[in-house]
PDB file of C-alpha atoms in Angstrom:
ATOM      1  CA  MET U  29       0.000   0.000   0.000  1.00  0.00           C
ATOM      2  CA  LYS U  30       1.303   3.444  -0.925  1.00  0.00           C
ATOM      3  CA  LEU U  31       0.901   5.523   2.214  1.00  0.00           C
ATOM      4  CA  ASN U  32       0.346   9.266   2.248  1.00  0.00           C
ATOM      5  CA  PHE U  33       3.158  11.116   3.993  1.00  0.00           C
ATOM      6  CA  LYS U  34       4.768  14.492   4.574  1.00  0.00           C
ATOM      7  CA  LYS U  35       8.531  14.884   4.367  1.00  0.00           C
ATOM      8  CA  LEU U  36      10.209  17.602   6.423  1.00  0.00           C
ATOM      9  CA  VAL U  37      13.690  17.902   4.961  1.00  0.00           C
ATOM     10  CA  ASN U  38      16.939  18.517   6.771  1.00  0.00           C
ATOM     11  CA  GLU U  39      20.082  18.644   4.623  1.00  0.00           C
ATOM     12  CA  ASN U  40      22.368  16.885   7.091  1.00  0.00           C
ATOM     13  CA  GLU U  41      23.322  13.245   6.717  1.00  0.00           C
ATOM     14  CA  GLY U  42      21.775  12.110   9.996  1.00  0.00           C
ATOM     15  CA  ILE U  43      19.480   9.124  10.407  1.00  0.00           C
ATOM     16  CA  PRO U  44      15.920  10.157   9.493  1.00  0.00           C
ATOM     17  CA  ILE U  45      12.898   9.943  11.771  1.00  0.00           C
ATOM     18  CA  VAL U  46       9.628   8.226  10.827  1.00  0.00           C
ATOM     19  CA  VAL U  47       6.505   8.955  12.900  1.00  0.00           C
ATOM     20  CA  LEU U  48       3.371   6.777  13.102  1.00  0.00           C
ATOM     21  CA  HIS U  49       0.205   8.335  14.571  1.00  0.00           C
ATOM     22  CA  GLY U  50      -2.415   6.664  16.747  1.00  0.00           C
ATOM     23  CA  LEU U  51      -5.952   5.389  16.207  1.00  0.00           C
ATOM     24  CA  PHE U  52      -8.300   7.966  14.623  1.00  0.00           C
ATOM     25  CA  GLY U  53      -5.318  10.284  14.164  1.00  0.00           C
ATOM     26  CA  SER U  54      -3.280  11.372  11.172  1.00  0.00           C
ATOM     27  CA  LEU U  55       0.116  12.816  10.320  1.00  0.00           C
ATOM     28  CA  ASP U  56      -1.335  16.291  10.979  1.00  0.00           C
ATOM     29  CA  ASN U  57      -1.265  15.516  14.724  1.00  0.00           C
ATOM     30  CA  TRP U  58       2.541  15.481  14.605  1.00  0.00           C
ATOM     31  CA  ILE U  59       3.340  18.451  12.366  1.00  0.00           C
ATOM     32  CA  THR U  60       4.273  20.837  15.197  1.00  0.00           C
ATOM     33  CA  ILE U  61       6.699  18.406  16.835  1.00  0.00           C
ATOM     34  CA  GLY U  62       7.814  17.105  13.435  1.00  0.00           C
ATOM     35  CA  LYS U  63       8.905  20.584  12.350  1.00  0.00           C
ATOM     36  CA  ARG U  64      11.024  20.972  15.467  1.00  0.00           C
ATOM     37  CA  LEU U  65      12.562  17.513  15.062  1.00  0.00           C
ATOM     38  CA  SER U  66      13.392  18.416  11.454  1.00  0.00           C
ATOM     39  CA  GLU U  67      15.842  21.031  12.737  1.00  0.00           C
ATOM     40  CA  GLU U  68      18.240  18.101  13.278  1.00  0.00           C
ATOM     41  CA  HIS U  69      16.842  15.240  11.160  1.00  0.00           C
ATOM     42  CA  THR U  70      14.779  14.680   8.056  1.00  0.00           C
ATOM     43  CA  VAL U  71      11.337  13.661   9.325  1.00  0.00           C
ATOM     44  CA  TYR U  72       8.684  11.550   7.620  1.00  0.00           C
ATOM     45  CA  LEU U  73       5.153  11.881   9.024  1.00  0.00           C
ATOM     46  CA  VAL U  74       3.014   9.007   7.771  1.00  0.00           C
ATOM     47  CA  ASP U  75      -0.755   8.439   7.487  1.00  0.00           C
ATOM     48  CA  GLN U  76      -1.395   4.788   8.299  1.00  0.00           C
ATOM     49  CA  ARG U  77      -3.841   2.682   6.287  1.00  0.00           C
ATOM     50  CA  ASN U  78      -7.503   3.639   6.711  1.00  0.00           C
ATOM     51  CA  HIS U  79      -6.445   6.983   8.224  1.00  0.00           C
ATOM     52  CA  GLY U  80      -5.787  10.497   6.952  1.00  0.00           C
ATOM     53  CA  HIS U  81      -5.235  10.553   3.194  1.00  0.00           C
ATOM     54  CA  SER U  82      -3.839   7.028   2.930  1.00  0.00           C
ATOM     55  CA  PRO U  83      -5.828   4.366   1.045  1.00  0.00           C
ATOM     56  CA  HIS U  84      -8.720   2.469   2.593  1.00  0.00           C
ATOM     57  CA  ASP U  85      -8.574  -1.315   2.729  1.00  0.00           C
ATOM     58  CA  GLU U  86     -10.596  -4.135   4.291  1.00  0.00           C
ATOM     59  CA  THR U  87      -7.491  -5.504   6.008  1.00  0.00           C
ATOM     60  CA  PHE U  88      -6.670  -3.667   9.204  1.00  0.00           C
ATOM     61  CA  ASN U  89      -4.160  -5.229  11.593  1.00  0.00           C
ATOM     62  CA  TYR U  90      -0.601  -4.705  12.786  1.00  0.00           C
ATOM     63  CA  GLU U  91       0.885  -7.195  10.365  1.00  0.00           C
ATOM     64  CA  ALA U  92      -0.533  -5.160   7.460  1.00  0.00           C
ATOM     65  CA  MET U  93       0.673  -1.888   9.013  1.00  0.00           C
ATOM     66  CA  SER U  94       4.158  -3.349   9.417  1.00  0.00           C
ATOM     67  CA  GLU U  95       4.167  -4.445   5.770  1.00  0.00           C
ATOM     68  CA  ASP U  96       2.988  -0.960   4.748  1.00  0.00           C
ATOM     69  CA  LEU U  97       5.919   0.577   6.596  1.00  0.00           C
ATOM     70  CA  GLN U  98       8.359  -1.816   4.960  1.00  0.00           C
ATOM     71  CA  GLU U  99       7.025  -0.835   1.518  1.00  0.00           C
ATOM     72  CA  PHE U 100       7.221   2.841   2.446  1.00  0.00           C
ATOM     73  CA  LEU U 101      10.862   2.555   3.512  1.00  0.00           C
ATOM     74  CA  GLU U 102      11.736   0.721   0.304  1.00  0.00           C
ATOM     75  CA  ASP U 103       9.991   3.375  -1.804  1.00  0.00           C
ATOM     76  CA  GLN U 104      11.867   6.153   0.010  1.00  0.00           C
ATOM     77  CA  HIS U 105      15.180   4.260  -0.085  1.00  0.00           C
ATOM     78  CA  LEU U 106      15.506   4.335   3.694  1.00  0.00           C
ATOM     79  CA  ASP U 107      17.592   1.522   5.168  1.00  0.00           C
ATOM     80  CA  ARG U 108      17.993   2.893   8.713  1.00  0.00           C
ATOM     81  CA  ILE U 109      15.570   5.028  10.701  1.00  0.00           C
ATOM     82  CA  ASN U 110      14.622   6.353  14.112  1.00  0.00           C
ATOM     83  CA  LEU U 111      11.031   5.153  14.590  1.00  0.00           C
ATOM     84  CA  ILE U 112       8.422   6.923  16.743  1.00  0.00           C
ATOM     85  CA  GLY U 113       4.882   5.598  17.246  1.00  0.00           C
ATOM     86  CA  HIS U 114       1.988   6.762  19.389  1.00  0.00           C
ATOM     87  CA  SER U 115      -0.645   4.337  20.738  1.00  0.00           C
ATOM     88  CA  MET U 116      -1.770   2.232  17.750  1.00  0.00           C
ATOM     89  CA  GLY U 117       1.264   3.589  15.899  1.00  0.00           C
ATOM     90  CA  GLY U 118       3.388   2.495  18.847  1.00  0.00           C
ATOM     91  CA  LYS U 119       2.193  -1.078  18.520  1.00  0.00           C
ATOM     92  CA  ALA U 120       2.813  -1.012  14.771  1.00  0.00           C
ATOM     93  CA  ALA U 121       6.283   0.381  15.497  1.00  0.00           C
ATOM     94  CA  MET U 122       6.993  -2.351  18.048  1.00  0.00           C
ATOM     95  CA  LEU U 123       6.017  -5.135  15.646  1.00  0.00           C
ATOM     96  CA  PHE U 124       8.028  -3.642  12.801  1.00  0.00           C
ATOM     97  CA  THR U 125      11.077  -3.222  15.039  1.00  0.00           C
ATOM     98  CA  LEU U 126      10.919  -6.808  16.296  1.00  0.00           C
ATOM     99  CA  THR U 127      10.574  -8.023  12.703  1.00  0.00           C
ATOM    100  CA  HIS U 128      13.195  -5.720  11.145  1.00  0.00           C
ATOM    101  CA  PRO U 129      15.613  -4.878  13.994  1.00  0.00           C
ATOM    102  CA  ASN U 130      18.522  -4.025  11.703  1.00  0.00           C
ATOM    103  CA  VAL U 131      16.559  -1.160  10.160  1.00  0.00           C
ATOM    104  CA  ILE U 132      15.938   0.572  13.497  1.00  0.00           C
ATOM    105  CA  ALA U 133      18.546   2.924  14.942  1.00  0.00           C
ATOM    106  CA  SER U 134      16.226   3.776  17.843  1.00  0.00           C
ATOM    107  CA  LEU U 135      12.621   3.129  18.831  1.00  0.00           C
ATOM    108  CA  CYS U 136      10.334   5.467  20.759  1.00  0.00           C
ATOM    109  CA  VAL U 137       6.876   4.242  21.800  1.00  0.00           C
ATOM    110  CA  VAL U 138       4.424   6.800  23.159  1.00  0.00           C
ATOM    111  CA  ASP U 139       1.867   5.770  25.786  1.00  0.00           C
ATOM    112  CA  ILE U 140       1.224   2.150  24.888  1.00  0.00           C
ATOM    113  CA  ALA U 141       2.616  -1.173  26.124  1.00  0.00           C
ATOM    114  CA  PRO U 142       2.955  -4.497  24.272  1.00  0.00           C
ATOM    115  CA  ARG U 143       0.135  -6.107  26.287  1.00  0.00           C
ATOM    116  CA  HIS U 144      -3.417  -6.768  25.165  1.00  0.00           C
ATOM    117  CA  TYR U 145      -5.952  -3.970  25.654  1.00  0.00           C
ATOM    118  CA  PRO U 146      -9.676  -4.789  25.613  1.00  0.00           C
ATOM    119  CA  PRO U 147     -11.859  -2.640  23.331  1.00  0.00           C
ATOM    120  CA  HIS U 148     -12.369   0.737  25.001  1.00  0.00           C
ATOM    121  CA  HIS U 149     -13.201   3.134  22.187  1.00  0.00           C
ATOM    122  CA  GLN U 150     -16.960   2.616  22.248  1.00  0.00           C
ATOM    123  CA  ASP U 151     -17.676   6.231  23.211  1.00  0.00           C
ATOM    124  CA  VAL U 152     -15.420   7.563  20.430  1.00  0.00           C
ATOM    125  CA  ILE U 153     -17.099   5.368  17.834  1.00  0.00           C
ATOM    126  CA  ALA U 154     -20.501   6.444  19.151  1.00  0.00           C
ATOM    127  CA  GLY U 155     -19.375  10.054  18.782  1.00  0.00           C
ATOM    128  CA  PHE U 156     -18.427   9.483  15.151  1.00  0.00           C
ATOM    129  CA  HIS U 157     -21.793   7.878  14.450  1.00  0.00           C
ATOM    130  CA  ALA U 158     -23.609  10.777  16.112  1.00  0.00           C
ATOM    131  CA  VAL U 159     -22.127  13.218  13.603  1.00  0.00           C
ATOM    132  CA  GLN U 160     -23.683  11.547  10.513  1.00  0.00           C
ATOM    133  CA  PRO U 161     -21.461  13.524   8.130  1.00  0.00           C
ATOM    134  CA  HIS U 162     -23.590  12.862   5.041  1.00  0.00           C
ATOM    135  CA  THR U 163     -26.376  14.959   6.623  1.00  0.00           C
ATOM    136  CA  LEU U 164     -24.213  17.860   7.857  1.00  0.00           C
ATOM    137  CA  ARG U 165     -24.603  21.439   6.724  1.00  0.00           C
ATOM    138  CA  SER U 166     -21.665  22.927   8.662  1.00  0.00           C
ATOM    139  CA  ARG U 167     -18.734  22.116  10.913  1.00  0.00           C
ATOM    140  CA  ASN U 168     -20.534  23.851  13.779  1.00  0.00           C
ATOM    141  CA  GLU U 169     -23.336  21.350  13.392  1.00  0.00           C
ATOM    142  CA  ALA U 170     -20.778  18.530  13.572  1.00  0.00           C
ATOM    143  CA  ALA U 171     -19.353  19.973  16.792  1.00  0.00           C
ATOM    144  CA  ALA U 172     -22.824  20.187  18.320  1.00  0.00           C
ATOM    145  CA  ARG U 173     -23.615  16.596  17.431  1.00  0.00           C
ATOM    146  CA  ILE U 174     -20.372  15.068  18.690  1.00  0.00           C
ATOM    147  CA  SER U 175     -20.681  17.007  21.969  1.00  0.00           C
ATOM    148  CA  THR U 176     -23.793  14.992  22.825  1.00  0.00           C
ATOM    149  CA  VAL U 177     -21.536  11.944  23.235  1.00  0.00           C
ATOM    150  CA  ILE U 178     -17.986  13.258  23.761  1.00  0.00           C
ATOM    151  CA  LYS U 179     -17.852  15.803  26.605  1.00  0.00           C
ATOM    152  CA  ASN U 180     -14.135  16.661  26.522  1.00  0.00           C
ATOM    153  CA  PRO U 181     -13.641  19.667  24.172  1.00  0.00           C
ATOM    154  CA  GLY U 182     -10.073  18.650  23.346  1.00  0.00           C
ATOM    155  CA  VAL U 183     -11.137  15.159  22.314  1.00  0.00           C
ATOM    156  CA  GLN U 184     -13.990  16.642  20.260  1.00  0.00           C
ATOM    157  CA  LEU U 185     -11.520  18.793  18.304  1.00  0.00           C
ATOM    158  CA  PHE U 186      -9.143  15.875  17.828  1.00  0.00           C
ATOM    159  CA  LEU U 187     -11.868  13.619  16.426  1.00  0.00           C
ATOM    160  CA  LEU U 188     -13.365  16.299  14.188  1.00  0.00           C
ATOM    161  CA  LYS U 189     -10.005  16.715  12.442  1.00  0.00           C
ATOM    162  CA  ASN U 190     -11.098  13.595  10.579  1.00  0.00           C
ATOM    163  CA  LEU U 191     -13.962  15.522   8.931  1.00  0.00           C
ATOM    164  CA  GLN U 192     -13.407  16.614   5.342  1.00  0.00           C
ATOM    165  CA  ARG U 193     -15.339  18.345   2.582  1.00  0.00           C
ATOM    166  CA  THR U 194     -16.465  16.253  -0.374  1.00  0.00           C
ATOM    167  CA  ALA U 195     -16.388  17.331  -4.006  1.00  0.00           C
ATOM    168  CA  ASP U 196     -20.123  18.127  -3.925  1.00  0.00           C
ATOM    169  CA  GLY U 197     -19.739  20.424  -0.903  1.00  0.00           C
ATOM    170  CA  GLY U 198     -20.870  17.898   1.689  1.00  0.00           C
ATOM    171  CA  PHE U 199     -18.868  16.147   4.402  1.00  0.00           C
ATOM    172  CA  SER U 200     -17.292  12.737   4.933  1.00  0.00           C
ATOM    173  CA  TRP U 201     -14.788  11.082   7.237  1.00  0.00           C
ATOM    174  CA  LYS U 202     -11.185  10.792   6.123  1.00  0.00           C
ATOM    175  CA  HIS U 203     -10.766   7.543   8.032  1.00  0.00           C
ATOM    176  CA  ASN U 204     -12.410   4.243   7.155  1.00  0.00           C
ATOM    177  CA  LEU U 205     -14.774   4.041  10.117  1.00  0.00           C
ATOM    178  CA  PRO U 206     -16.629   0.827   9.110  1.00  0.00           C
ATOM    179  CA  VAL U 207     -13.406  -1.196   8.755  1.00  0.00           C
ATOM    180  CA  ILE U 208     -11.824   0.264  11.891  1.00  0.00           C
ATOM    181  CA  GLU U 209     -14.967  -0.461  13.901  1.00  0.00           C
ATOM    182  CA  LYS U 210     -15.167  -4.016  12.561  1.00  0.00           C
ATOM    183  CA  ASN U 211     -11.534  -4.677  13.524  1.00  0.00           C
ATOM    184  CA  ILE U 212     -11.412  -2.678  16.756  1.00  0.00           C
ATOM    185  CA  GLU U 213     -10.470  -5.748  18.825  1.00  0.00           C
ATOM    186  CA  LEU U 214      -7.329  -6.184  16.711  1.00  0.00           C
ATOM    187  CA  VAL U 215      -6.190  -2.666  17.653  1.00  0.00           C
ATOM    188  CA  GLY U 216      -5.723  -3.896  21.213  1.00  0.00           C
ATOM    189  CA  GLN U 217      -3.921  -7.129  20.362  1.00  0.00           C
ATOM    190  CA  ARG U 218      -0.763  -8.082  22.202  1.00  0.00           C
ATOM    191  CA  ILE U 219       2.552  -7.577  20.441  1.00  0.00           C
ATOM    192  CA  ASP U 220       4.756 -10.604  20.955  1.00  0.00           C
ATOM    193  CA  SER U 221       7.796 -12.158  19.342  1.00  0.00           C
ATOM    194  CA  LYS U 222      10.379 -14.864  19.888  1.00  0.00           C
ATOM    195  CA  ASN U 223      12.943 -12.183  19.112  1.00  0.00           C
ATOM    196  CA  ASN U 224      13.814  -9.017  20.962  1.00  0.00           C
ATOM    197  CA  TYR U 225      15.250  -5.657  19.975  1.00  0.00           C
ATOM    198  CA  SER U 226      18.400  -4.739  21.884  1.00  0.00           C
ATOM    199  CA  GLY U 227      18.843  -1.246  20.446  1.00  0.00           C
ATOM    200  CA  PRO U 228      18.034   2.075  22.124  1.00  0.00           C
ATOM    201  CA  THR U 229      14.378   2.112  23.145  1.00  0.00           C
ATOM    202  CA  LEU U 230      12.290   4.697  24.945  1.00  0.00           C
ATOM    203  CA  PHE U 231       8.734   4.321  26.229  1.00  0.00           C
ATOM    204  CA  ILE U 232       7.045   7.617  27.083  1.00  0.00           C
ATOM    205  CA  ARG U 233       3.914   7.678  29.227  1.00  0.00           C
ATOM    206  CA  GLY U 234       1.597  10.427  30.360  1.00  0.00           C
ATOM    207  CA  ALA U 235       1.357  10.793  34.119  1.00  0.00           C
ATOM    208  CA  LYS U 236      -2.436  11.034  33.869  1.00  0.00           C
ATOM    209  CA  SER U 237      -2.721   8.021  31.559  1.00  0.00           C
ATOM    210  CA  ASP U 238      -3.166   4.389  32.541  1.00  0.00           C
ATOM    211  CA  TYR U 239      -1.914   2.911  29.265  1.00  0.00           C
ATOM    212  CA  ILE U 240       1.569   2.046  30.617  1.00  0.00           C
ATOM    213  CA  LEU U 241       1.549   0.636  34.143  1.00  0.00           C
ATOM    214  CA  GLU U 242       4.420  -0.449  36.357  1.00  0.00           C
ATOM    215  CA  SER U 243       3.216  -4.014  35.821  1.00  0.00           C
ATOM    216  CA  ASP U 244       3.922  -3.599  32.081  1.00  0.00           C
ATOM    217  CA  GLU U 245       7.608  -2.909  32.546  1.00  0.00           C
ATOM    218  CA  LYS U 246       8.623  -6.591  32.833  1.00  0.00           C
ATOM    219  CA  GLU U 247       6.994  -7.400  29.494  1.00  0.00           C
ATOM    220  CA  ILE U 248       8.535  -4.303  27.915  1.00  0.00           C
ATOM    221  CA  ALA U 249      11.990  -5.346  29.156  1.00  0.00           C
ATOM    222  CA  ALA U 250      11.585  -8.880  27.777  1.00  0.00           C
ATOM    223  CA  LEU U 251      11.019  -7.575  24.240  1.00  0.00           C
ATOM    224  CA  PHE U 252      13.184  -4.451  24.502  1.00  0.00           C
ATOM    225  CA  PRO U 253      16.028  -5.148  26.970  1.00  0.00           C
ATOM    226  CA  LYS U 254      17.484  -1.619  26.778  1.00  0.00           C
ATOM    227  CA  ALA U 255      14.136   0.128  27.160  1.00  0.00           C
ATOM    228  CA  ILE U 256      13.785   3.044  29.522  1.00  0.00           C
ATOM    229  CA  VAL U 257      10.410   4.435  30.585  1.00  0.00           C
ATOM    230  CA  LYS U 258       9.944   8.171  31.074  1.00  0.00           C
ATOM    231  CA  THR U 259       6.861   9.933  32.403  1.00  0.00           C
ATOM    232  CA  ILE U 260       5.636  13.302  31.173  1.00  0.00           C
ATOM    233  CA  GLU U 261       3.882  15.213  33.942  1.00  0.00           C
ATOM    234  CA  ASN U 262       0.448  16.784  33.426  1.00  0.00           C
ATOM    235  CA  ALA U 263      -0.180  14.704  30.315  1.00  0.00           C
ATOM    236  CA  GLY U 264      -2.763  12.079  29.486  1.00  0.00           C
ATOM    237  CA  HIS U 265      -2.765   9.664  26.567  1.00  0.00           C
ATOM    238  CA  TRP U 266      -2.210  12.331  23.885  1.00  0.00           C
ATOM    239  CA  VAL U 267       1.150  13.318  25.342  1.00  0.00           C
ATOM    240  CA  HIS U 268       2.416  15.102  22.222  1.00  0.00           C
ATOM    241  CA  ALA U 269      -0.696  17.320  22.093  1.00  0.00           C
ATOM    242  CA  GLU U 270      -0.999  18.014  25.813  1.00  0.00           C
ATOM    243  CA  GLN U 271       2.659  18.656  26.667  1.00  0.00           C
ATOM    244  CA  PRO U 272       4.454  19.274  23.344  1.00  0.00           C
ATOM    245  CA  ALA U 273       7.430  21.160  24.797  1.00  0.00           C
ATOM    246  CA  ALA U 274       8.228  18.479  27.376  1.00  0.00           C
ATOM    247  CA  MET U 275       7.674  15.761  24.804  1.00  0.00           C
ATOM    248  CA  LEU U 276       9.998  17.454  22.330  1.00  0.00           C
ATOM    249  CA  ASN U 277      12.774  17.811  24.899  1.00  0.00           C
ATOM    250  CA  VAL U 278      12.625  14.099  25.706  1.00  0.00           C
ATOM    251  CA  LEU U 279      12.536  13.075  22.030  1.00  0.00           C
ATOM    252  CA  GLN U 280      15.400  15.333  20.972  1.00  0.00           C
ATOM    253  CA  SER U 281      17.607  14.131  23.804  1.00  0.00           C
ATOM    254  CA  PHE U 282      16.811  10.460  23.191  1.00  0.00           C
ATOM    255  CA  VAL U 283      17.265  10.487  19.413  1.00  0.00           C
ATOM    256  CA  GLY U 284      20.377  12.648  19.660  1.00  0.00           C
ATOM    257  CA  ASN U 285      22.027  10.366  22.209  1.00  0.00           C
ATOM    258  CA  SER U 286      20.959   7.209  20.345  1.00  0.00           C
ATOM    259  CA  ASN U 287      22.506   8.369  17.065  1.00  0.00           C
ATOM    260  CA  GLU U 288      25.882   9.423  18.436  1.00  0.00           C
TER     261      GLU U 288
END
């Protein structure tokens, strides 16, 4: 699959960075941090399958996402990268790293662990359904509809970034909601491997999030023996959106030290 992406160019010869967004997100979520990271590295922000402006497909699992990334790297002639993934993108990044360890100079996983997560996006999916984009007349109407289900204004704005204008002046979702909803249990699947990745690895968690627990650290260490876990204060699951400055400092230090 040919993924949509944005390339932020840096002329130096350093190892590039590839960023994978989370569920219901897109590369747009990472542009602010991506631009700052591009001061030292060329950065590739990628829309994963069934998200953003990448193609829609009936297959939606981490094996397919890993294969998509492999194809993307081949197309861009990238044989060594620093890989960053948030949530769903973090699991895709973990699987790819365990499958292609020689490609990865460093791995950063944001607010997700390898363990299984039961489906917990029912309210988000209900919010999407409440919008009924094919009947919308304005974005304000979309905001009013989603607010009946999703009460957090920040989450409302995040989800409504998926709304786009159609050629006839109406609205539609960028993401493939039917396929994502049908495969939502696979989004939480455990990432496991007989192999491990012994390169530089960083797990970042939000202090207000419960996605990475102390009990997860043993499983993280089994797959990623050199992993360190850092906590960003005053941040929930969307660490990069809630505390971008703190997140950037941690990322720049980690990637810089890993590539020396």
